[in-house]
mmCIF file of C-alpha atoms and ligand atoms in Angstrom:
data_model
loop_
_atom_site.group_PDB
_atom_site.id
_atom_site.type_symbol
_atom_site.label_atom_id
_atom_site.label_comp_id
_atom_site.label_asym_id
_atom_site.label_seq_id
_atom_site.Cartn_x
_atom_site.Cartn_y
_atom_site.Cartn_z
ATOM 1 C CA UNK A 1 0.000 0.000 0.000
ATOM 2 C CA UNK A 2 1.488 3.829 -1.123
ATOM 3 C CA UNK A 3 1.342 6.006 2.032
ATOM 4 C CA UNK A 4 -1.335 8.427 2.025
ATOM 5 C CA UNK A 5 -0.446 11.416 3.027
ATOM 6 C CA UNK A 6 -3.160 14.141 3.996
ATOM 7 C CA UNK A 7 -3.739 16.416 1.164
ATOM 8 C CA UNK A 8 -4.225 13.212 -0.764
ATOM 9 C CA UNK A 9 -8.092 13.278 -0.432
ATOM 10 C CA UNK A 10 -8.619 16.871 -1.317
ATOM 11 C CA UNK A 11 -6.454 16.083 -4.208
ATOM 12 C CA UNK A 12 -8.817 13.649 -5.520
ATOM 13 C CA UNK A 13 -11.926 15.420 -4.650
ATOM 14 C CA UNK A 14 -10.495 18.253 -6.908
ATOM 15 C CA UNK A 15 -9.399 15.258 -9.842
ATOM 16 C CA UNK A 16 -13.188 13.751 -9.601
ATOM 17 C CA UNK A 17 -14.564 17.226 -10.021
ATOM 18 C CA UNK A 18 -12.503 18.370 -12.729
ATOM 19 C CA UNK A 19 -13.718 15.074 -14.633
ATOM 20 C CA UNK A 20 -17.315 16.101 -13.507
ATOM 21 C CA UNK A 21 -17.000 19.152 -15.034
ATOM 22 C CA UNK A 22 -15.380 18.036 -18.152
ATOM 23 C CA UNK A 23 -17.749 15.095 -18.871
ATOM 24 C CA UNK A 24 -21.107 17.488 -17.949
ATOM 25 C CA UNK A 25 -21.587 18.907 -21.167
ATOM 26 C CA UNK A 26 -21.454 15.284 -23.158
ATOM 27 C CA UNK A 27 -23.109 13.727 -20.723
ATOM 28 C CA UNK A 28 -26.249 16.771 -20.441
ATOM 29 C CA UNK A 29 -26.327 16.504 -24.377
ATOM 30 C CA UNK A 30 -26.891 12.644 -24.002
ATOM 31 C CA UNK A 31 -29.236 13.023 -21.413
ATOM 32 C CA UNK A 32 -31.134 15.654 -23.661
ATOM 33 C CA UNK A 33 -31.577 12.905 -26.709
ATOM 34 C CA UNK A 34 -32.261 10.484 -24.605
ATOM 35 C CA UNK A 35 -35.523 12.296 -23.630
ATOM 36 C CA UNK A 36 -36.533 13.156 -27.195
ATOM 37 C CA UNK A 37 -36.030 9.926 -28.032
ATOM 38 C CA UNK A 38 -37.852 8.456 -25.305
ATOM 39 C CA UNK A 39 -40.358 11.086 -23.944
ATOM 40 C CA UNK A 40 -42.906 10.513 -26.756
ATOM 41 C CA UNK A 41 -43.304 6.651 -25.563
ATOM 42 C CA UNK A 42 -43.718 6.978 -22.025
ATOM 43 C CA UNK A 43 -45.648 10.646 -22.112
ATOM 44 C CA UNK A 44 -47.849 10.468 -25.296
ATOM 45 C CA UNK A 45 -48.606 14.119 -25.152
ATOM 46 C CA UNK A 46 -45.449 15.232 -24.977
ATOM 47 C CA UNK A 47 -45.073 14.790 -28.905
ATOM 48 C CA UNK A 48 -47.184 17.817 -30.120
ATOM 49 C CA UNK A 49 -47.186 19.079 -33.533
ATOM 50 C CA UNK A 50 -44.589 21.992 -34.262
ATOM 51 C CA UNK A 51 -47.867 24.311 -35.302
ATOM 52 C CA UNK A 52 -49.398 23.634 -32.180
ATOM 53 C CA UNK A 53 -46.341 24.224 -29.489
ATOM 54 C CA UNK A 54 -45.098 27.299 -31.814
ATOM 55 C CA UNK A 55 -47.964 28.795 -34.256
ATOM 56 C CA UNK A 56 -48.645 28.335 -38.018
ATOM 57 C CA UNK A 57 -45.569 30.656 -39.506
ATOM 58 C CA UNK A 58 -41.983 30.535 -39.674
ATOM 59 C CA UNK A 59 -39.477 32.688 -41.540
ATOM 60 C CA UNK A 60 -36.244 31.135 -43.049
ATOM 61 C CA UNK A 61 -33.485 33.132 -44.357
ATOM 62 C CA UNK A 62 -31.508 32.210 -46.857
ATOM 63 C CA UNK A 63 -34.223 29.403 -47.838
ATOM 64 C CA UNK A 64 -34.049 29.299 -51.917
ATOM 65 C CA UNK A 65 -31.000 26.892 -51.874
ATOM 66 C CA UNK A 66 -29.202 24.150 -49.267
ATOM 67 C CA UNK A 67 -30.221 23.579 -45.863
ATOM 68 C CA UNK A 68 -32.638 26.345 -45.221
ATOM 69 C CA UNK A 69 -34.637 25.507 -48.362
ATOM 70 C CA UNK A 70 -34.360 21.827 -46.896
ATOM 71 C CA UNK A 71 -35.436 23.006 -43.793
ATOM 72 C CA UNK A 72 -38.109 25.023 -44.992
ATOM 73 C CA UNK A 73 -39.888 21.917 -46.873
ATOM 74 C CA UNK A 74 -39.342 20.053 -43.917
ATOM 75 C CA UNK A 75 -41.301 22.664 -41.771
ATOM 76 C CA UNK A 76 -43.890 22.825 -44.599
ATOM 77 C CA UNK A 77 -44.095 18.928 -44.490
ATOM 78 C CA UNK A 78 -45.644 19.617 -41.028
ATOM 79 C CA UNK A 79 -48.309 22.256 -41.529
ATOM 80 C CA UNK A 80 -46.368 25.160 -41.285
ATOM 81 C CA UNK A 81 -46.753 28.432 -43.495
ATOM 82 C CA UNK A 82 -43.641 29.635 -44.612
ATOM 83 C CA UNK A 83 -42.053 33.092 -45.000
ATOM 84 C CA UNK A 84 -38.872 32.902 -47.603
ATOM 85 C CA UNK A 85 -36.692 35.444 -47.511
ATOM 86 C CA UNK A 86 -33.330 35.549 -50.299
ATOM 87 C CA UNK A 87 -31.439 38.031 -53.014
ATOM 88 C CA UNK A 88 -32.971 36.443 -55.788
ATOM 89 C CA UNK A 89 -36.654 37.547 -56.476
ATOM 90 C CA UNK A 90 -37.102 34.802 -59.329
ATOM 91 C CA UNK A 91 -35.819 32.128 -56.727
ATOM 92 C CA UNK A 92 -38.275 32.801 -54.267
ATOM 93 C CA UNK A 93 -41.432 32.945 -56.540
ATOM 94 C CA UNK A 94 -40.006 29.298 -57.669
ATOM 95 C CA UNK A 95 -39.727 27.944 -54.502
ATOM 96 C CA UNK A 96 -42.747 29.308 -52.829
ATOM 97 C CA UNK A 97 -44.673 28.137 -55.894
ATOM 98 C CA UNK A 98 -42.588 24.330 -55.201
ATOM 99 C CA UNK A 99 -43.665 24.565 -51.384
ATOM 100 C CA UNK A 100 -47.179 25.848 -52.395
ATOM 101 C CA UNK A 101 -48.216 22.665 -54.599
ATOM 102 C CA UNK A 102 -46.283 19.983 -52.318
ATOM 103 C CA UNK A 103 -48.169 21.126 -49.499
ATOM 104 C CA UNK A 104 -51.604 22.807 -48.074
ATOM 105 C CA UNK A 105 -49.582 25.851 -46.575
ATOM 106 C CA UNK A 106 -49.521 29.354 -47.251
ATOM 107 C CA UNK A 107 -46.122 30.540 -48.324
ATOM 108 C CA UNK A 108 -44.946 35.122 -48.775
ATOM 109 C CA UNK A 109 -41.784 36.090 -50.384
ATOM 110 C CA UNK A 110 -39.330 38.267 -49.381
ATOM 111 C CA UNK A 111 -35.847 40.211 -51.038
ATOM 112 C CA UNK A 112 -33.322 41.118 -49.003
ATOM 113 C CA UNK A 113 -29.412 41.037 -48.753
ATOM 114 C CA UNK A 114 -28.562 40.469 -45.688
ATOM 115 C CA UNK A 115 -25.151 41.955 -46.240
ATOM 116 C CA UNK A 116 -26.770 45.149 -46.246
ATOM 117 C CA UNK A 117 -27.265 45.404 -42.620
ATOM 118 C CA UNK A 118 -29.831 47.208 -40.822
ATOM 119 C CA UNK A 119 -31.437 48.285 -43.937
ATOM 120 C CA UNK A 120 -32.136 44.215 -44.835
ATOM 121 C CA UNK A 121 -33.889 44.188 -41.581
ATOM 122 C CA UNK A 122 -36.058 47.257 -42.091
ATOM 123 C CA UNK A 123 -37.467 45.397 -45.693
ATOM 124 C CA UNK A 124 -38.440 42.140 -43.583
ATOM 125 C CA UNK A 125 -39.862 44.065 -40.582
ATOM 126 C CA UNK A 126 -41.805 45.938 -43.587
ATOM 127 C CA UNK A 127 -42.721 42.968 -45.559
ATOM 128 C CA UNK A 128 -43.958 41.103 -42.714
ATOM 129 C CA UNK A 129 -46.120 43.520 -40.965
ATOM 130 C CA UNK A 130 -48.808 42.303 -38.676
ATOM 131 C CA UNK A 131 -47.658 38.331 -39.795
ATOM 132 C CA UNK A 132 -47.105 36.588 -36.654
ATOM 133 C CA UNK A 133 -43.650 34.438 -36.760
ATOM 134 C CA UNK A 134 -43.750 31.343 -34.889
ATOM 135 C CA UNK A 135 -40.483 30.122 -36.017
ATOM 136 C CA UNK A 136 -37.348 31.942 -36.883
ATOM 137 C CA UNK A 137 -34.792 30.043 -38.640
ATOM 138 C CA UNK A 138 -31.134 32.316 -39.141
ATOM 139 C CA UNK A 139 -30.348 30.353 -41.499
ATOM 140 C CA UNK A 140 -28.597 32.354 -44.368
ATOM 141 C CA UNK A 141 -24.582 32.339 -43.822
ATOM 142 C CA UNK A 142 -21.183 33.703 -45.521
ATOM 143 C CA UNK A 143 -18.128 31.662 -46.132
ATOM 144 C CA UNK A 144 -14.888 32.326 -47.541
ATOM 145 C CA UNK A 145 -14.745 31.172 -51.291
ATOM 146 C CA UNK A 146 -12.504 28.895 -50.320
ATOM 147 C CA UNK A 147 -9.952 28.212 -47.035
ATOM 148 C CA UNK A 148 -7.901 31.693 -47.357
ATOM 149 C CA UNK A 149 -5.269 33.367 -45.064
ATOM 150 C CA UNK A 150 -6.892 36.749 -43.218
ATOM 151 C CA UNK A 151 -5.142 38.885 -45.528
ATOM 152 C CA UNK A 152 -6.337 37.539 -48.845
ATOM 153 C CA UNK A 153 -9.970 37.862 -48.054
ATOM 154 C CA UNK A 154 -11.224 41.017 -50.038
ATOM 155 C CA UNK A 155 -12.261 43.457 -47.051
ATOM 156 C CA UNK A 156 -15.956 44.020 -48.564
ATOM 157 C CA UNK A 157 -15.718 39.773 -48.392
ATOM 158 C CA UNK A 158 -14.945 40.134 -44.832
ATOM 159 C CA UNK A 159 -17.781 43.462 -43.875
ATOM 160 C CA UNK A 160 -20.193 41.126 -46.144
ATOM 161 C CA UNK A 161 -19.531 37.933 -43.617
ATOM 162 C CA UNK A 162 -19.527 39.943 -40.320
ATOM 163 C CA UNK A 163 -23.117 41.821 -41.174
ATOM 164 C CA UNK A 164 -24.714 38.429 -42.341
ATOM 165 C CA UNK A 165 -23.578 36.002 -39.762
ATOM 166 C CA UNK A 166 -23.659 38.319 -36.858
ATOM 167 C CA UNK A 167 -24.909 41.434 -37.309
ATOM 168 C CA UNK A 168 -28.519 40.984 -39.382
ATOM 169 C CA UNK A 169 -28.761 37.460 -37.026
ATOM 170 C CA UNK A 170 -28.693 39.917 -33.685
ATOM 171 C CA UNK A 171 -31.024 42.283 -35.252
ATOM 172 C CA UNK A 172 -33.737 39.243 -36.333
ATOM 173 C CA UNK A 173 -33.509 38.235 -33.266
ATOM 174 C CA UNK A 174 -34.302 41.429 -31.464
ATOM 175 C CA UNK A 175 -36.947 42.361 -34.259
ATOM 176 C CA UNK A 176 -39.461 38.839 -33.518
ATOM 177 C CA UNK A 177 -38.445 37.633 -30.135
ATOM 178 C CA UNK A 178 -41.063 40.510 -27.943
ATOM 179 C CA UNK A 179 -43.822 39.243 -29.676
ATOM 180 C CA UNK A 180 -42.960 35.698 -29.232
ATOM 181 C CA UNK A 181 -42.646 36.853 -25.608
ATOM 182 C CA UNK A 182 -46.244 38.286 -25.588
ATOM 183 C CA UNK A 183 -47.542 35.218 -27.440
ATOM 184 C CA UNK A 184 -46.288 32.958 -24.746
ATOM 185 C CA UNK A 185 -44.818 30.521 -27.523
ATOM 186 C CA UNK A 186 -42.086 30.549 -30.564
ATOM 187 C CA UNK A 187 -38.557 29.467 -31.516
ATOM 188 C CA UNK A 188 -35.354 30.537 -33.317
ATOM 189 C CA UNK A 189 -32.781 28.688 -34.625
ATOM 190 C CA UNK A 190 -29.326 30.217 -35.184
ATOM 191 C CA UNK A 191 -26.525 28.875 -37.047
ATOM 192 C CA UNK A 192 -22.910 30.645 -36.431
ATOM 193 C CA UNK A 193 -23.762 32.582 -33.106
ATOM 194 C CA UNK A 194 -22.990 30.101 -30.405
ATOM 195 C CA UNK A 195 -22.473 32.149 -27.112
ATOM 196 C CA UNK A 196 -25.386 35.107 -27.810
ATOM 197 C CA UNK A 197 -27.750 32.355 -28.391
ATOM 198 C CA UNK A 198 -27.290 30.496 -25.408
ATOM 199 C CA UNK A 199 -27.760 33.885 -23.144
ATOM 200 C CA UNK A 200 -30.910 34.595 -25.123
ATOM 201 C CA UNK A 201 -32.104 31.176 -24.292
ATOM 202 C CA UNK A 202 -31.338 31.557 -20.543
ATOM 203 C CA UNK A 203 -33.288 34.815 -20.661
ATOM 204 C CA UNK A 204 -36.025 34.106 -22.887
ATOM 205 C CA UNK A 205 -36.853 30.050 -21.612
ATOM 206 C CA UNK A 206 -38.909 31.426 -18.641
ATOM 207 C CA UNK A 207 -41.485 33.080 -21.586
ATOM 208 C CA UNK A 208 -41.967 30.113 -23.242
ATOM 209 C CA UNK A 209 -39.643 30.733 -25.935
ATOM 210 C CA UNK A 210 -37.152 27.827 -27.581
ATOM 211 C CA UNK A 211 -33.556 29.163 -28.865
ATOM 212 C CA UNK A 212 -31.626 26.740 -30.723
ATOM 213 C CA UNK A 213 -28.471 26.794 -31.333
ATOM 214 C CA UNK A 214 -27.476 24.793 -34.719
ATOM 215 C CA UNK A 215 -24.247 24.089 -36.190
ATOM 216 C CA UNK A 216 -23.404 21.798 -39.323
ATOM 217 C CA UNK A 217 -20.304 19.723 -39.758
ATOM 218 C CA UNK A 218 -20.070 19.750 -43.756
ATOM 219 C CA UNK A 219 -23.236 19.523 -45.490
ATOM 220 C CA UNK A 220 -23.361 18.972 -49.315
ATOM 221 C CA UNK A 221 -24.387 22.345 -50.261
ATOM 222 C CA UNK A 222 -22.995 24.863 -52.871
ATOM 223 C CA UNK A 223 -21.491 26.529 -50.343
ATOM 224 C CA UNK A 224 -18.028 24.084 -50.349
ATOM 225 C CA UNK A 225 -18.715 24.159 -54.138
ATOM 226 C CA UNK A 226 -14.876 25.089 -53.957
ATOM 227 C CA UNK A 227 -13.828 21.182 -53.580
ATOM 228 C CA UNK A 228 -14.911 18.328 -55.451
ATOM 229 C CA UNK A 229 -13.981 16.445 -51.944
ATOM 230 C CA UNK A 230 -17.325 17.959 -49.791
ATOM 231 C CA UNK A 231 -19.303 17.260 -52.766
ATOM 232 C CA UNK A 232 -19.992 13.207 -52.799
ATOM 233 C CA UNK A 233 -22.550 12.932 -50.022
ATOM 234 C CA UNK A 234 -20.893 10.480 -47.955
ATOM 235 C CA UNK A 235 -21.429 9.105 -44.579
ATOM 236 C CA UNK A 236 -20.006 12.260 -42.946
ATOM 237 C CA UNK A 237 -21.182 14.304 -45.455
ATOM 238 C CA UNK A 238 -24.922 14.414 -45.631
ATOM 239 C CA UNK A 239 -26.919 16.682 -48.747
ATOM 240 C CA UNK A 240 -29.168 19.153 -47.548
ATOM 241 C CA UNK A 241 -32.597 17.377 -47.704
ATOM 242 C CA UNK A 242 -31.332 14.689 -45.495
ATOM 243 C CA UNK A 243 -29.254 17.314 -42.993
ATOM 244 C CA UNK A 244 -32.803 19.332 -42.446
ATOM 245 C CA UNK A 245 -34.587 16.489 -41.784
ATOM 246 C CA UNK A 246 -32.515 15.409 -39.069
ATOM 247 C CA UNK A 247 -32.309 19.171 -38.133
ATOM 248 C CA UNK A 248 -35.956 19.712 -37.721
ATOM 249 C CA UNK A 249 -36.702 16.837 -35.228
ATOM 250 C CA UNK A 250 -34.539 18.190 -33.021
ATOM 251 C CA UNK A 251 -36.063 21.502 -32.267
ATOM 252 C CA UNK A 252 -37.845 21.977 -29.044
ATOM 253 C CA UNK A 253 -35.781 19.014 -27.925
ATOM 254 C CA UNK A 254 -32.203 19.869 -27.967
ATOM 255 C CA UNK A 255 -30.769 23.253 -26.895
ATOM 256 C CA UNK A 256 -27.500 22.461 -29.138
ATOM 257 C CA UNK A 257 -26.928 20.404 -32.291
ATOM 258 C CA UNK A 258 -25.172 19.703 -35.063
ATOM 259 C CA UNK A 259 -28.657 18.702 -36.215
ATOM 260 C CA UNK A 260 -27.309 14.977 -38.153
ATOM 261 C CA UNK A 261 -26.398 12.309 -36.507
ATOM 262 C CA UNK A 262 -23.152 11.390 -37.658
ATOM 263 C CA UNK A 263 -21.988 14.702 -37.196
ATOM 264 C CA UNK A 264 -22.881 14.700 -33.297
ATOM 265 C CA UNK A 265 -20.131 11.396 -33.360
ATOM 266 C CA UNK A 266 -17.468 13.849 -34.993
ATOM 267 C CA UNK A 267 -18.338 16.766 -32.330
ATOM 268 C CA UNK A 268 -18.175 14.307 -29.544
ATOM 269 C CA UNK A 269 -15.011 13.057 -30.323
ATOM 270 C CA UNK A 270 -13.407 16.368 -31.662
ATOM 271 C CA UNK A 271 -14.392 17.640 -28.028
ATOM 272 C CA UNK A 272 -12.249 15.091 -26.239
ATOM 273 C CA UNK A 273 -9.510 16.480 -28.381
ATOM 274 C CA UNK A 274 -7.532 19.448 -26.970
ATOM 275 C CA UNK A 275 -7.923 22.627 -28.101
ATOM 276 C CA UNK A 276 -4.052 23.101 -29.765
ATOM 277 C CA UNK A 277 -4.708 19.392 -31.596
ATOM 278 C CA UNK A 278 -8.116 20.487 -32.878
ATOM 279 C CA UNK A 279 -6.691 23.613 -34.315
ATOM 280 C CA UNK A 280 -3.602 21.771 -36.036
ATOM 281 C CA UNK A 281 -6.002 19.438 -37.592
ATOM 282 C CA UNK A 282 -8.368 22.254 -38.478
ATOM 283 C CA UNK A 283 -5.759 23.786 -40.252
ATOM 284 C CA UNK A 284 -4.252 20.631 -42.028
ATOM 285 C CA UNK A 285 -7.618 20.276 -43.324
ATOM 286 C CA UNK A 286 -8.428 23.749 -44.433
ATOM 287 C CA UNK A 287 -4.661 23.250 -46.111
ATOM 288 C CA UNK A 288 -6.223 20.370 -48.509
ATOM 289 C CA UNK A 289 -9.258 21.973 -49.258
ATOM 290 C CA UNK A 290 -7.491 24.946 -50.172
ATOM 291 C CA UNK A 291 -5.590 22.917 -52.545
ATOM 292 C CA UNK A 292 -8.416 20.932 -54.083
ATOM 293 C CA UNK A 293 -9.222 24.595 -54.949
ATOM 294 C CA UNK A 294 -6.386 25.504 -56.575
ATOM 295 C CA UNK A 295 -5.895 22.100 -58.094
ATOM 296 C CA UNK A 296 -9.854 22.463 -59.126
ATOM 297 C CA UNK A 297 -9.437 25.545 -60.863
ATOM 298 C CA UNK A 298 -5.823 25.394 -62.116
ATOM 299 C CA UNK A 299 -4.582 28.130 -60.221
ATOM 300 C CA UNK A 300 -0.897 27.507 -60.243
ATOM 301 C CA UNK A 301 0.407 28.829 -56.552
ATOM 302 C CA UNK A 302 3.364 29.134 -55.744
ATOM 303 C CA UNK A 303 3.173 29.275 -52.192
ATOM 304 C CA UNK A 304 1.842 25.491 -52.126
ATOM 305 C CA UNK A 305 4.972 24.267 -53.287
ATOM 306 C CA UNK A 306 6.647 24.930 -50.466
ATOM 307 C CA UNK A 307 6.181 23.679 -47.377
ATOM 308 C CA UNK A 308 4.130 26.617 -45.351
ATOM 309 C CA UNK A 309 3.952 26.999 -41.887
ATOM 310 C CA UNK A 310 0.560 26.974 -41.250
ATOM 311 C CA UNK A 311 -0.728 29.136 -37.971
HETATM 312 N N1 LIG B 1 -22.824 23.648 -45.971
HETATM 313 C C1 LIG B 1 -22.092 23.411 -44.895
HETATM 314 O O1 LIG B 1 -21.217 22.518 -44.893
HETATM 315 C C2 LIG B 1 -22.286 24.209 -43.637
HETATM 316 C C3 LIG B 1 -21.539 23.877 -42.507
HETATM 317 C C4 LIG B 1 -21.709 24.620 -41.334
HETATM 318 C C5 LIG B 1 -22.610 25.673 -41.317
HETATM 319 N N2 LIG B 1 -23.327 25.983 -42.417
HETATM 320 C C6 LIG B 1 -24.262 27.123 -42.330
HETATM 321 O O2 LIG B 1 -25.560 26.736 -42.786
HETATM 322 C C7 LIG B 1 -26.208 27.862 -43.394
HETATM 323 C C8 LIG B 1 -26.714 27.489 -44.772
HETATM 324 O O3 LIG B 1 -25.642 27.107 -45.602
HETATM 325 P P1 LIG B 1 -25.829 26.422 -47.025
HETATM 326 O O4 LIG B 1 -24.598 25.615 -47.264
HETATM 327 O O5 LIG B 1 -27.170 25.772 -47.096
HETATM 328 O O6 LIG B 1 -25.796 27.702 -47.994
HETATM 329 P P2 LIG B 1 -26.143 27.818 -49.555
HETATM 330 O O7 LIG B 1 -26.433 26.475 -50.140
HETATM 331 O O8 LIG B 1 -25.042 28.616 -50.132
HETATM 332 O O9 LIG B 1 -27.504 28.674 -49.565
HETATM 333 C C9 LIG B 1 -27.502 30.008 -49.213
HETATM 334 C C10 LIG B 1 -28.918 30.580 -49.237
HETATM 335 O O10 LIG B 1 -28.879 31.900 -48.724
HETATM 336 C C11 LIG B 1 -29.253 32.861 -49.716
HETATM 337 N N3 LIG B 1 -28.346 34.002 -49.581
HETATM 338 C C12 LIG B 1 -27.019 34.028 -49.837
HETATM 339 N N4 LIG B 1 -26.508 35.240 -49.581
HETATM 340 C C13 LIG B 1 -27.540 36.005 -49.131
HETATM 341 C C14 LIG B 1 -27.632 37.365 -48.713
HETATM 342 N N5 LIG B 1 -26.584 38.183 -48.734
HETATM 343 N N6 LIG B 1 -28.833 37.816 -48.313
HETATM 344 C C15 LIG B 1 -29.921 37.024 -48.312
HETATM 345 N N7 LIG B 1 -29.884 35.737 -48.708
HETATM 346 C C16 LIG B 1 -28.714 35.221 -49.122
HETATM 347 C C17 LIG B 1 -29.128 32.128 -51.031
HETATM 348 O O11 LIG B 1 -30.035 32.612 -52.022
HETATM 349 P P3 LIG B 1 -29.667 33.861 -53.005
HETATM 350 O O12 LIG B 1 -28.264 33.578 -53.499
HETATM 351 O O13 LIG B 1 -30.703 33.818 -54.065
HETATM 352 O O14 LIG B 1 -29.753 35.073 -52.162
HETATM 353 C C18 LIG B 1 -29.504 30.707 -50.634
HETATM 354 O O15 LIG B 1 -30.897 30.568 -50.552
HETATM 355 C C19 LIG B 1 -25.175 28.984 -43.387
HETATM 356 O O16 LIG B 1 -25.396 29.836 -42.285
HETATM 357 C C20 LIG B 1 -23.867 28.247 -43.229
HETATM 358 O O17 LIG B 1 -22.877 29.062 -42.607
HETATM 359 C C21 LIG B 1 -23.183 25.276 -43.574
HETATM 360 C C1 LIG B 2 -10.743 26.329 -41.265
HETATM 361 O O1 LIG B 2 -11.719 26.989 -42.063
HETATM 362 C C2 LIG B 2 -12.953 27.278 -41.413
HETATM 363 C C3 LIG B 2 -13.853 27.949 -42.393
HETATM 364 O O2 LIG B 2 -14.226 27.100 -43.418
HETATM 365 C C4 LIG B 2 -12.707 28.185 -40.227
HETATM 366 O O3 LIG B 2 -13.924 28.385 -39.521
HETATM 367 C C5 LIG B 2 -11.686 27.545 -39.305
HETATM 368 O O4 LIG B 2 -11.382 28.476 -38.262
HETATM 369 C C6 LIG B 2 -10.411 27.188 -40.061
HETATM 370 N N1 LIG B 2 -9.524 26.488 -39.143
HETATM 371 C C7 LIG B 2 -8.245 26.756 -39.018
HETATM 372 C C8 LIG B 2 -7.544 26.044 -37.929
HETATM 373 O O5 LIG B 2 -7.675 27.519 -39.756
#
């Protein structure tokens, strides 16, 4: 037997704790699908209908192409009227007219680039008047082209990215959540913002009021249109139809997601990883997809040829 000397128990208390603590996110997330999966058969009436715990309307941005126009069928699929809102006028009046004749629902149009800012905002708040919005799905998002290095991303590039995946998200937000306050009932879904959203959950739960947080692995959408790699929907890799229908059963069940199944694996097991491994990997990866890019477009670049020291 080892001696034990005295500060050997605090020692451990402090060891189990940290574990505790490291484990409680996984292990809250697990408990959290383990009720949606099982709620429903031992509390039939906890499975209502998405119309009837939020309303009959939800607004998607970004919803003419990839996962929000996924998601928006999906929410269609179950009785919901849908608000789209894109650039593209001609877009719209296609898909509304696609949602309109798959399903009994009422669809409205809106155009608005979102990398406009506040005055985006000001042409929804407009365009949607008195409509109540049950749902709010943030959906539309800016990428880089492709994986660049800070300083090759045009500026307007990087204003454009900043104004539609924070800015016009915070203001969306702030324009639809009071009324979903007064109406006792409503959700929103953001993609990108992961800390704001979970502070407007904590403050907006007590109202009745569901904020989801959702973030993709790699979905098969144009936007990685920059490597032929993301593009064969693999296991990993899922298209957009099958992403949003994943995506939708989990609202009103899980705070966060990645919304598809295999990519909650690759989170779980990314998060065991630390941080300065993650990031080296990140970056190797970001590396080859750069390079499919180049490759893909037959870019010669000289700085690939040498070995870069990637930070
Ligand atoms: N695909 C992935 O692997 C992946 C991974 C993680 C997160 N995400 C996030 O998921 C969300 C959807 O991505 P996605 O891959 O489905 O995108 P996508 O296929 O490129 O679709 C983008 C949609 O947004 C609209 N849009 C683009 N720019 C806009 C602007 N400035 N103002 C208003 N609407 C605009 C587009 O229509 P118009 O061009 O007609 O305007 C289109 O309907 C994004 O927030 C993205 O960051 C995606
Ligand atoms: C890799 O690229 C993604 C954008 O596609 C970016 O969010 C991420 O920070 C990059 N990772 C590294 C380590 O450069």
């Amino acid at each position: 037997m080892w001696d034990c000397p005295q500060y050997a128990a605090p020692m451990v208390l402090i060891g189990i704790l940290t574990l505790f603590f490291f484990l409680f996110d996984a292990l809250w997330s697990l408990l959290q699908v383990c009720r949606a999966v099982l709620a429903p058969l031992f509390i039939p009436n906890e499975e209502t209908s998405l119309t009837k715990k939020y309303g009959p309307w939800a607004l998607i941005t970004g919803s003419t192409d990839g996962i929000g126009r996924a998601y928006a069928f999906e929410l269609a699929k179950r009785g919901l009227s849908i608000v789209l809102v894109s650039r593209n006028e001609e877009k719209l009046k296609k898909t509304a007219r696609e949602i309109e004749m798959k399903f009994s629902v009422k669809t409205k149009t809106i155009a608005a680039d979102f990398s406009q800012g506040s005055e985006a905002i000001e042409i929804v708040k407009k365009e949607v008047g008195k409509l109540p919005i049950d749902i709010l799905v943030n959906n539309v998002g800016k990428n880089y082209e492709y994986p660049m290095y800070l300083t090759e991303v045009p500026e307007k590039d990087l204003v454009d990215i900043v104004n539609i995946n924070v800015l016009t998200v915070t203001l969306m937000c702030r324009c639809f959540i009071d009324d979903m306050k007064k109406r006792g009932r409503g959700a929103i879904v953001n993609s990108y913002i992961k800390s704001f959203t979970a502070a407007l959950r904590f403050e907006y739960r007590r109202y009745g009021v569901t904020v989801q947080h959702l973030a993709p692995m790699f979905v098969d959408t144009k936007m990685n249109a920059f490597s032929k790699r993301l593009q064969r929907s693999k296991f990993y890799i899922p298209n957009a139809e099958e992403y949003a229908r994943y995506a939708v059963a989990t609202l009103g069940k899980l705070d966060e997601s990645t919304g598809y199944w295999t990519h909650g694996i690759q989170c779980f097991f990314i998060s065991m990883v630390p941080v300065w491994i993650r990031t080296y990997i990140g970056a190797h990866m970001n590396l080859t997809l750069r390079k499919d890019y180049f490759r893909e477009n037959h870019i010669p670049n000289d700085r690939l040829n040498r070995k870069e020291k990637v930070c």
